[in-house]
Amino acid sequence: GAGVSQSPSNKVTEKGKDVELRCDPISGHTALYWYRQSLGQGLEFLIYFQGNSAPDKSGLPSDRFSAERTGGSVSTLTIQRTQQEDSAVYLCASSSLGGANTGELFFGEGSRLTVL
Amino acid sequence: QQPVQSPQAVILREGEDAVINCSSSKALYSVHWYRQKHGEAPVFLMILLKGGEQKGHEKISASFNEKKQQSSLYLTASQLSYSGTYFCGTVSVAGTSYGKLTFGQGTILTVHP
């Protein structure tokens, strides 16, 4: 079966442009997470969805970041007016269980964003 | 509040043992361990639920002390394939952090022949 799919795999953009990153989770997985990983750094929590709802948006770095999930499936992370410090690998992960019972996360290969 | 991992890096010879520690300032519901190889996505190792259980995976095992909000990952008789960055992730008990899986900064493990 297909794993978590992310697109684009690589995105180079100019400062000030908007970008959209897409995540297609494993079918049937109710929980979906977005993380950011800067070069050589850890996994920074951005947002978590349970179904289409986002119980915790506290990790979004600024109001330039937003995310949505539709149909309990595909999620889009949007970054408006990109800045150089937004350059990182954006990882999406899904799980069949969420909430306190969050189980194994299956990660996608990530979208590498470079802001010039 | 992300968990704190120690040490930041470990260098081993094949066959040696290592321990990676993870601690949190919050009451925890579960601790999760992942390994990430260079240029790849993180891969699940194991989950420990509150209750002090210890779990194993190959020659890698872990413990969870819920009273101290600490977990340790034990790697015995290390193999070259164990090299990578190890992340612990934690889910807190309640409040606004409910369900949020937050990762530590990672521990870089390098195993030499």
Coordinates of N, CA and C in Angstrom, one line a residue:
Chain A
G1 N 0.8 -1.2 0.0 CA 0.0 0.0 0.0 C 0.9 1.2 0.0
A2 N 0.3 2.4 -0.4 CA 1.0 3.6 -0.5 C 1.3 4.1 0.9
G3 N 2.4 4.8 1.0 CA 2.7 5.5 2.3 C 2.3 6.9 2.2
V4 N 2.8 7.7 3.1 CA 2.5 9.1 3.1 C 3.2 9.8 1.9
S5 N 2.5 10.6 1.2 CA 3.0 11.2 0.0 C 3.0 12.7 0.2
Q6 N 4.2 13.3 -0.1 CA 4.3 14.8 0.0 C 4.7 15.4 -1.3
S7 N 4.2 16.6 -1.6 CA 4.6 17.3 -2.8 C 4.6 18.8 -2.6
P8 N 5.5 19.5 -3.2 CA 6.5 19.0 -4.0 C 7.7 18.5 -3.1
S9 N 8.5 17.7 -3.7 CA 9.7 17.2 -2.9 C 10.7 18.3 -2.7
N10 N 10.8 19.2 -3.6 CA 11.7 20.3 -3.6 C 11.0 21.6 -4.1
K11 N 11.2 22.6 -3.4 CA 10.6 23.9 -3.8 C 11.6 25.0 -3.5
V12 N 12.0 25.7 -4.6 CA 12.8 26.9 -4.4 C 11.9 28.1 -4.8
T13 N 11.9 29.1 -3.9 CA 11.1 30.3 -4.1 C 11.8 31.5 -3.7
E14 N 11.3 32.6 -4.2 CA 11.9 33.9 -3.8 C 11.2 34.5 -2.5
K15 N 12.0 35.2 -1.8 CA 11.4 35.8 -0.6 C 10.2 36.6 -0.9
G16 N 9.2 36.5 -0.1 CA 8.0 37.2 -0.3 C 6.9 36.5 -1.1
K17 N 7.2 35.4 -1.7 CA 6.2 34.6 -2.4 C 5.5 33.6 -1.5
D18 N 4.3 33.2 -1.9 CA 3.6 32.2 -1.1 C 3.9 30.8 -1.6
V19 N 3.8 29.9 -0.7 CA 4.0 28.5 -1.1 C 3.0 27.6 -0.5
E20 N 2.6 26.5 -1.2 CA 1.7 25.5 -0.7 C 2.4 24.2 -0.7
L21 N 2.3 23.5 0.4 CA 2.9 22.1 0.6 C 1.8 21.2 0.8
R22 N 1.8 20.1 0.1 CA 0.7 19.1 0.2 C 1.1 17.8 0.9
C23 N 0.2 17.2 1.6 CA 0.4 15.9 2.3 C -0.8 15.0 2.0
D24 N -0.5 13.9 1.5 CA -1.5 12.8 1.3 C -1.2 11.7 2.3
P25 N -2.0 11.6 3.3 CA -1.7 10.6 4.4 C -2.1 9.2 3.9
I26 N -1.7 8.2 4.7 CA -2.2 6.8 4.5 C -3.7 6.8 4.6
S27 N -4.3 6.1 3.7 CA -5.8 6.0 3.7 C -6.3 5.5 5.0
G28 N -7.3 6.2 5.6 CA -7.9 5.7 6.8 C -7.2 6.3 8.1
H29 N -6.1 6.9 7.9 CA -5.4 7.5 9.1 C -6.1 8.8 9.5
T30 N -6.5 8.8 10.8 CA -7.3 10.0 11.2 C -6.4 11.1 11.7
A31 N -5.2 10.8 12.2 CA -4.3 11.8 12.8 C -3.3 12.2 11.7
L32 N -3.0 13.5 11.6 CA -2.0 14.0 10.7 C -1.2 15.1 11.4
Y33 N 0.1 15.0 11.2 CA 1.0 16.0 11.9 C 1.9 16.7 10.8
W34 N 2.2 17.9 11.1 CA 3.2 18.6 10.3 C 4.4 19.0 11.2
Y35 N 5.6 18.7 10.8 CA 6.8 19.1 11.5 C 7.7 19.8 10.6
R36 N 8.6 20.6 11.1 CA 9.6 21.3 10.4 C 11.0 20.9 10.9
Q37 N 11.9 20.6 10.0 CA 13.2 20.2 10.4 C 14.2 21.1 9.6
S38 N 14.9 22.0 10.3 CA 15.9 22.8 9.7 C 17.2 22.0 9.7
L39 N 18.2 22.4 8.9 CA 19.4 21.6 8.6 C 20.1 21.2 9.9
G40 N 20.2 19.9 10.1 CA 20.9 19.4 11.3 C 20.1 19.6 12.6
Q41 N 18.9 20.0 12.5 CA 18.1 20.2 13.8 C 17.1 19.2 14.0
G42 N 16.4 19.3 15.1 CA 15.3 18.4 15.5 C 14.0 18.6 14.7
L43 N 13.0 17.9 15.2 CA 11.7 17.9 14.6 C 10.8 18.9 15.4
E44 N 10.6 20.1 14.7 CA 9.8 21.1 15.3 C 8.3 21.0 15.0
F45 N 7.5 20.8 16.1 CA 6.0 20.6 15.9 C 5.4 21.8 15.3
L46 N 4.6 21.7 14.3 CA 3.9 22.8 13.7 C 2.4 22.8 14.0
I47 N 1.7 21.6 13.6 CA 0.3 21.5 13.8 C -0.1 20.1 13.7
Y48 N -1.3 19.8 14.4 CA -1.8 18.4 14.4 C -3.2 18.4 14.1
F49 N -3.7 17.5 13.3 CA -5.1 17.4 12.9 C -5.6 16.0 13.4
Q50 N -6.8 16.1 14.0 CA -7.6 14.9 14.3 C -8.8 15.0 13.4
G51 N -8.9 14.1 12.4 CA -9.9 14.3 11.3 C -9.6 15.7 10.6
N52 N -10.6 16.5 10.5 CA -10.4 17.8 9.9 C -10.1 18.9 10.8
S53 N -10.2 18.6 12.1 CA -10.0 19.6 13.2 C -8.5 19.7 13.6
A54 N -8.1 20.8 14.0 CA -6.8 21.0 14.5 C -6.8 21.4 16.0
P55 N -6.7 20.4 16.9 CA -6.8 20.7 18.3 C -5.7 21.6 18.8
D56 N -4.6 21.6 18.1 CA -3.4 22.3 18.6 C -2.7 23.0 17.4
K57 N -2.8 24.3 17.4 CA -2.1 25.0 16.3 C -0.9 25.8 16.9
S58 N -0.5 25.5 18.1 CA 0.4 26.3 18.9 C 1.8 26.4 18.3
G59 N 2.1 25.4 17.4 CA 3.5 25.3 16.9 C 3.7 26.2 15.6
L60 N 2.6 26.7 15.1 CA 2.8 27.5 13.9 C 3.6 28.8 14.2
P61 N 4.7 29.0 13.5 CA 5.7 30.0 13.9 C 5.1 31.5 13.9
S62 N 4.2 31.7 12.9 CA 3.7 33.1 12.8 C 2.3 33.0 12.1
D63 N 1.7 34.1 11.9 CA 0.4 34.1 11.2 C 0.6 34.0 9.7
R64 N 1.8 33.9 9.3 CA 2.1 33.7 7.8 C 1.8 32.2 7.5
F65 N 1.8 31.4 8.6 CA 1.6 29.9 8.4 C 0.2 29.5 8.6
S66 N -0.4 28.7 7.8 CA -1.7 28.2 8.0 C -1.8 26.8 7.4
A67 N -2.7 26.0 7.9 CA -2.9 24.6 7.4 C -4.3 24.3 7.5
E68 N -4.7 23.4 6.5 CA -6.1 22.9 6.5 C -6.0 21.4 6.1
R69 N -7.1 20.8 6.5 CA -7.3 19.4 6.1 C -8.7 19.2 5.7
T70 N -8.9 18.6 4.5 CA -10.2 18.4 4.0 C -10.6 16.9 3.8
G71 N -11.8 16.6 4.1 CA -12.3 15.2 3.9 C -11.6 14.2 4.8
G72 N -11.0 14.7 5.8 CA -10.2 13.8 6.7 C -9.0 13.2 6.0
S73 N -8.6 13.8 4.9 CA -7.5 13.2 4.1 C -6.4 14.2 3.9
V74 N -6.4 14.7 2.7 CA -5.3 15.6 2.2 C -5.2 16.8 3.1
S75 N -3.9 17.2 3.4 CA -3.7 18.4 4.1 C -2.8 19.3 3.3
T76 N -3.0 20.7 3.5 CA -2.1 21.6 2.8 C -1.6 22.6 3.9
L77 N -0.3 22.8 3.8 CA 0.4 23.8 4.6 C 0.8 24.9 3.8
T78 N 0.3 26.1 4.1 CA 0.5 27.3 3.3 C 1.4 28.3 4.1
I79 N 2.4 28.8 3.4 CA 3.3 29.8 4.0 C 3.2 31.0 3.1
Q80 N 2.7 32.1 3.7 CA 2.6 33.4 2.9 C 3.8 34.2 3.1
R81 N 4.1 35.0 2.1 CA 5.2 36.0 2.2 C 6.5 35.3 2.8
T82 N 6.9 34.3 2.1 CA 8.0 33.5 2.7 C 9.3 34.3 3.0
Q83 N 9.9 33.9 4.1 CA 11.2 34.5 4.5 C 12.3 33.5 4.5
Q84 N 13.5 33.9 4.5 CA 14.7 33.0 4.4 C 14.7 32.0 5.5
E85 N 14.2 32.5 6.7 CA 14.3 31.6 7.9 C 13.2 30.5 7.8
D86 N 12.3 30.5 6.7 CA 11.4 29.5 6.5 C 12.0 28.3 5.8
S87 N 13.2 28.5 5.3 CA 13.9 27.4 4.6 C 14.1 26.2 5.5
A88 N 13.6 25.0 5.1 CA 13.7 23.8 6.0 C 13.1 22.7 5.2
V89 N 13.1 21.5 5.8 CA 12.4 20.4 5.3 C 11.1 20.3 6.1
Y90 N 9.9 20.3 5.4 CA 8.6 20.2 6.1 C 8.2 18.7 6.0
L91 N 8.0 18.1 7.1 CA 7.6 16.7 7.2 C 6.2 16.5 7.6
C92 N 5.5 15.6 6.9 CA 4.2 15.3 7.3 C 4.1 13.8 7.8
A93 N 3.3 13.6 8.7 CA 3.2 12.2 9.3 C 1.7 11.9 9.6
S94 N 1.3 10.7 9.4 CA 0.0 10.3 9.7 C 0.0 9.1 10.7
S95 N -1.1 8.9 11.4 CA -1.3 7.8 12.3 C -2.7 7.4 12.3
S96 N -2.9 6.1 12.6 CA -4.3 5.5 12.6 C -4.9 5.9 13.9
L97 N -4.2 6.3 14.9 CA -4.7 6.7 16.2 C -4.2 8.1 16.5
G98 N -5.1 8.9 17.2 CA -4.7 10.2 17.5 C -5.0 10.5 19.0
G99 N -4.9 11.8 19.4 CA -5.1 12.1 20.8 C -4.1 11.5 21.7
A100 N -4.5 11.2 22.9 CA -3.6 10.6 23.8 C -3.1 9.2 23.4
N101 N -3.9 8.6 22.5 CA -3.5 7.3 22.1 C -2.7 7.3 20.8
T102 N -2.1 8.4 20.5 CA -1.3 8.6 19.3 C -0.4 7.4 19.1
G103 N -0.5 6.7 18.0 CA 0.3 5.5 17.8 C 1.5 5.8 16.8
E104 N 2.0 4.8 16.2 CA 3.1 4.9 15.3 C 2.8 6.0 14.2
L105 N 3.7 6.9 14.1 CA 3.6 7.9 13.0 C 4.4 7.4 11.8
F106 N 3.7 7.5 10.6 CA 4.3 7.2 9.3 C 4.7 8.5 8.7
F107 N 6.0 8.7 8.4 CA 6.4 10.0 7.9 C 6.5 9.9 6.3
G108 N 6.2 11.1 5.7 CA 6.5 11.2 4.3 C 8.0 11.5 4.1
E109 N 8.4 11.7 2.9 CA 9.8 12.0 2.6 C 10.2 13.4 2.8
G110 N 9.1 14.3 2.9 CA 9.3 15.7 3.2 C 9.3 16.5 2.0
S111 N 9.1 17.8 2.2 CA 9.2 18.8 1.2 C 10.3 19.8 1.6
R112 N 11.3 19.8 0.8 CA 12.5 20.7 1.1 C 12.2 22.1 0.5
L113 N 12.1 23.1 1.3 CA 11.8 24.5 0.9 C 13.0 25.3 1.0
T114 N 13.4 26.0 0.0 CA 14.5 26.9 0.0 C 14.0 28.3 -0.5
V115 N 14.2 29.3 0.4 CA 13.7 30.6 0.1 C 15.0 31.5 -0.2
L116 N 15.0 32.0 -1.4 CA 16.2 32.8 -1.8 C 16.1 34.3 -1.4
Chain B
Q1 N 6.3 22.5 25.4 CA 7.6 22.3 25.9 C 8.2 21.0 25.4
Q2 N 9.3 21.1 24.6 CA 9.8 19.8 24.1 C 10.6 19.1 25.1
P3 N 10.7 17.8 25.0 CA 11.5 17.0 25.9 C 13.0 17.3 25.6
V4 N 13.8 16.9 26.6 CA 15.3 17.2 26.5 C 16.0 15.8 26.4
Q5 N 16.8 15.7 25.4 CA 17.6 14.5 25.2 C 19.0 14.6 25.6
S6 N 19.6 13.6 26.1 CA 21.0 13.5 26.4 C 21.6 12.1 26.2
P7 N 22.8 12.0 25.7 CA 23.7 13.1 25.3 C 23.3 13.6 23.9
Q8 N 23.9 14.6 23.4 CA 23.6 15.2 22.1 C 24.2 14.3 21.0
A9 N 25.4 13.6 21.4 CA 26.0 12.7 20.4 C 26.7 11.6 21.1
V10 N 26.8 10.5 20.4 CA 27.5 9.3 21.0 C 28.3 8.6 19.8
I11 N 29.5 8.3 20.1 CA 30.3 7.6 19.1 C 30.7 6.2 19.7
L12 N 30.4 5.1 19.0 CA 30.6 3.8 19.5 C 31.4 3.0 18.5
R13 N 32.0 1.9 19.0 CA 32.6 0.8 18.2 C 31.5 -0.2 18.1
E14 N 31.5 -0.9 17.0 CA 30.6 -2.0 16.8 C 30.6 -3.0 18.0
G15 N 29.5 -3.3 18.5 CA 29.4 -4.3 19.7 C 29.3 -3.6 21.0
E16 N 29.5 -2.3 21.1 CA 29.4 -1.5 22.3 C 28.0 -1.2 22.6
D17 N 27.7 -0.8 23.8 CA 26.3 -0.4 24.3 C 26.2 1.1 24.4
A18 N 25.0 1.6 24.4 CA 24.7 3.0 24.6 C 23.4 3.2 25.2
V19 N 23.3 4.3 25.9 CA 22.0 4.7 26.5 C 21.7 6.1 26.2
I20 N 20.5 6.4 25.7 CA 20.0 7.7 25.4 C 18.9 8.1 26.3
N21 N 18.9 9.2 26.9 CA 17.9 9.6 27.9 C 17.0 10.7 27.4
C22 N 15.8 10.7 27.9 CA 14.8 11.7 27.5 C 14.0 12.1 28.7
S23 N 13.9 13.4 28.9 CA 13.2 13.9 30.1 C 12.3 15.0 29.7
S24 N 11.2 15.1 30.5 CA 10.2 16.1 30.3 C 9.8 16.8 31.6
S25 N 9.4 18.1 31.5 CA 8.9 18.8 32.6 C 7.4 18.6 32.8
K26 N 6.7 17.9 31.9 CA 5.3 17.7 32.0 C 5.0 16.3 32.3
A27 N 3.8 16.1 32.9 CA 3.3 14.7 33.1 C 3.0 14.1 31.8
L28 N 3.5 12.9 31.6 CA 3.5 12.3 30.3 C 2.5 11.1 30.2
Y29 N 1.9 11.0 29.1 CA 1.0 9.9 28.8 C 1.8 8.8 28.1
S30 N 2.6 9.2 27.2 CA 3.4 8.2 26.4 C 4.7 8.8 25.9
V31 N 5.7 7.9 25.7 CA 7.0 8.3 25.1 C 7.2 7.5 23.8
H32 N 7.6 8.2 22.8 CA 7.8 7.5 21.5 C 9.3 7.7 21.1
W33 N 9.8 6.6 20.4 CA 11.2 6.7 20.0 C 11.2 6.4 18.5
Y34 N 12.1 7.3 17.8 CA 12.2 7.2 16.3 C 13.7 7.3 16.0
R35 N 14.1 6.7 14.9 CA 15.4 6.8 14.4 C 15.4 7.4 12.9
Q36 N 16.2 8.3 12.7 CA 16.3 9.0 11.4 C 17.7 8.8 10.8
K37 N 17.8 8.2 9.6 CA 19.1 8.1 9.0 C 19.2 9.3 8.0
H38 N 20.5 9.6 7.8 CA 20.7 10.8 7.0 C 20.0 10.9 5.7
G39 N 19.2 11.9 5.4 CA 18.5 12.1 4.2 C 17.2 11.3 4.1
E40 N 16.9 10.6 5.2 CA 15.7 9.8 5.1 C 14.6 10.3 6.2
A41 N 13.4 9.8 6.1 CA 12.4 10.2 7.0 C 12.6 9.4 8.3
P42 N 12.1 9.9 9.4 CA 12.2 9.2 10.7 C 11.4 7.9 10.6
V43 N 11.9 6.9 11.3 CA 11.2 5.6 11.3 C 10.9 5.2 12.8
F44 N 9.7 4.7 13.0 CA 9.3 4.3 14.3 C 10.1 3.2 14.9
L45 N 10.4 3.3 16.2 CA 11.0 2.2 16.9 C 10.1 1.6 17.9
M46 N 9.5 2.4 18.9 CA 8.6 1.9 19.8 C 7.9 3.0 20.6
I47 N 6.8 2.6 21.2 CA 6.0 3.5 22.1 C 5.9 2.9 23.5
L48 N 6.1 3.7 24.5 CA 5.9 3.3 25.9 C 4.8 4.1 26.5
L49 N 3.8 3.4 27.1 CA 2.7 4.1 27.8 C 3.1 4.2 29.3
K50 N 2.4 5.1 29.9 CA 2.7 5.3 31.4 C 2.3 4.0 32.1
G51 N 3.1 3.7 33.1 CA 3.0 2.4 33.7 C 4.3 1.7 33.9
G52 N 5.3 2.4 33.4 CA 6.7 1.9 33.7 C 7.1 0.7 32.9
E53 N 6.4 0.5 31.8 CA 6.7 -0.7 31.1 C 8.0 -0.6 30.3
Q54 N 8.6 -1.7 30.0 CA 9.8 -1.7 29.2 C 9.5 -2.5 27.9
K55 N 9.9 -2.0 26.8 CA 9.7 -2.7 25.6 C 11.0 -2.9 24.8
G56 N 10.9 -3.9 23.9 CA 12.1 -4.2 23.2 C 11.9 -4.3 21.7
H57 N 12.9 -4.0 20.9 CA 12.8 -4.1 19.5 C 14.2 -4.5 19.0
E58 N 14.4 -5.8 18.5 CA 15.7 -6.3 18.2 C 16.6 -6.2 19.5
K59 N 17.7 -5.5 19.3 CA 18.6 -5.4 20.5 C 18.4 -4.0 21.1
I60 N 17.3 -3.3 20.8 CA 17.0 -2.0 21.3 C 15.8 -2.1 22.2
S61 N 16.0 -1.6 23.4 CA 14.9 -1.6 24.4 C 14.8 -0.3 25.0
A62 N 13.7 0.0 25.7 CA 13.5 1.3 26.4 C 12.6 1.1 27.6
S63 N 12.8 2.1 28.5 CA 12.0 2.1 29.8 C 11.4 3.5 29.9
F64 N 10.3 3.5 30.8 CA 9.6 4.8 31.0 C 9.3 4.9 32.5
N65 N 9.9 5.9 33.1 CA 9.6 6.1 34.5 C 8.7 7.3 34.6
E66 N 7.4 7.0 34.7 CA 6.4 8.1 34.7 C 6.5 9.1 35.9
K67 N 7.0 8.6 37.0 CA 7.1 9.5 38.2 C 8.1 10.5 37.9
K68 N 9.2 10.2 37.2 CA 10.2 11.1 36.9 C 10.1 11.8 35.6
Q69 N 9.1 11.4 34.8 CA 8.9 11.9 33.4 C 10.1 11.7 32.6
Q70 N 10.7 10.5 32.7 CA 11.9 10.2 32.0 C 11.8 8.8 31.3
S71 N 12.5 8.8 30.2 CA 12.6 7.5 29.4 C 14.0 7.3 29.0
S72 N 14.4 6.1 28.9 CA 15.8 5.8 28.4 C 15.7 4.7 27.3
L73 N 16.5 4.9 26.3 CA 16.6 4.0 25.2 C 17.9 3.2 25.3
Y74 N 17.9 1.9 25.3 CA 19.1 1.1 25.5 C 19.4 0.4 24.2
L75 N 20.6 0.6 23.7 CA 21.1 -0.1 22.5 C 22.3 -1.0 22.9
T76 N 22.1 -2.3 22.7 CA 23.1 -3.2 23.2 C 23.7 -3.9 21.9
A77 N 25.0 -4.2 22.1 CA 25.8 -4.8 21.0 C 25.5 -4.1 19.7
S78 N 25.8 -2.8 19.7 CA 25.5 -2.0 18.6 C 26.0 -2.5 17.2
Q79 N 25.3 -2.2 16.2 CA 25.6 -2.6 14.8 C 25.8 -1.4 14.0
L80 N 26.5 -1.5 12.9 CA 26.7 -0.3 12.0 C 25.4 0.3 11.6
S81 N 24.3 -0.6 11.4 CA 23.0 -0.1 11.0 C 22.3 0.8 12.0
Y82 N 22.8 0.8 13.3 CA 22.2 1.6 14.3 C 22.5 3.1 14.2
S83 N 23.5 3.4 13.3 CA 23.9 4.8 13.2 C 22.7 5.6 12.7
G84 N 22.6 6.8 13.2 CA 21.5 7.7 12.9 C 21.2 8.7 14.0
T85 N 20.2 9.4 13.8 CA 19.8 10.4 14.9 C 18.5 9.8 15.5
Y86 N 18.6 9.7 16.8 CA 17.4 9.1 17.6 C 16.7 10.3 18.3
F87 N 15.3 10.2 18.1 CA 14.5 11.2 18.6 C 13.5 10.6 19.6
C88 N 13.3 11.2 20.8 CA 12.2 10.8 21.6 C 11.1 11.9 21.4
G89 N 9.9 11.4 21.5 CA 8.7 12.2 21.4 C 7.8 12.0 22.5
T90 N 7.1 13.0 23.0 CA 6.3 12.8 24.2 C 4.9 13.3 23.9
V91 N 3.9 12.7 24.5 CA 2.5 13.1 24.5 C 2.2 13.4 26.0
S92 N 1.8 14.6 26.3 CA 1.4 15.0 27.6 C 0.1 14.5 28.0
V93 N -0.2 14.5 29.4 CA -1.4 13.9 29.9 C -2.7 14.7 29.5
A94 N -2.7 16.0 29.7 CA -3.9 16.7 29.4 C -3.7 18.1 29.1
G95 N -4.7 18.9 29.0 CA -4.7 20.3 28.7 C -4.5 20.6 27.2
T96 N -4.0 21.7 26.9 CA -4.0 22.1 25.5 C -3.0 21.2 24.7
S97 N -2.1 20.5 25.5 CA -1.1 19.7 24.8 C -1.7 18.3 24.4
Y98 N -2.9 18.1 24.7 CA -3.5 16.7 24.5 C -3.3 16.3 23.1
G99 N -2.7 15.1 23.0 CA -2.5 14.5 21.7 C -1.3 15.1 20.9
K100 N -0.7 16.1 21.4 CA 0.4 16.7 20.6 C 1.7 15.9 20.9
L101 N 2.3 15.4 19.8 CA 3.5 14.7 19.9 C 4.7 15.6 19.6
T102 N 5.4 15.9 20.7 CA 6.5 16.8 20.6 C 7.9 16.1 20.7
F103 N 8.8 16.4 19.8 CA 10.1 15.7 19.8 C 11.2 16.5 20.4
G104 N 12.2 15.7 21.0 CA 13.4 16.4 21.5 C 14.3 16.7 20.3
Q105 N 15.5 17.3 20.6 CA 16.4 17.8 19.6 C 17.2 16.6 19.0
G106 N 17.1 15.4 19.5 CA 17.8 14.3 18.8 C 19.1 14.0 19.4
T107 N 19.6 12.8 19.3 CA 20.9 12.3 19.7 C 21.5 11.6 18.5
I108 N 22.7 12.1 18.1 CA 23.3 11.6 16.9 C 24.2 10.4 17.4
L109 N 23.9 9.2 16.9 CA 24.6 8.0 17.2 C 25.5 7.6 16.0
T110 N 26.7 7.4 16.2 CA 27.6 6.9 15.2 C 28.3 5.7 15.6
V111 N 28.2 4.6 14.8 CA 28.8 3.3 15.1 C 29.9 3.1 14.1
H112 N 31.1 2.9 14.6 CA 32.3 2.6 13.7 C 32.6 1.1 13.8
P113 N 33.2 0.6 12.7 CA 33.6 -0.8 12.6 C 34.7 -1.1 13.7

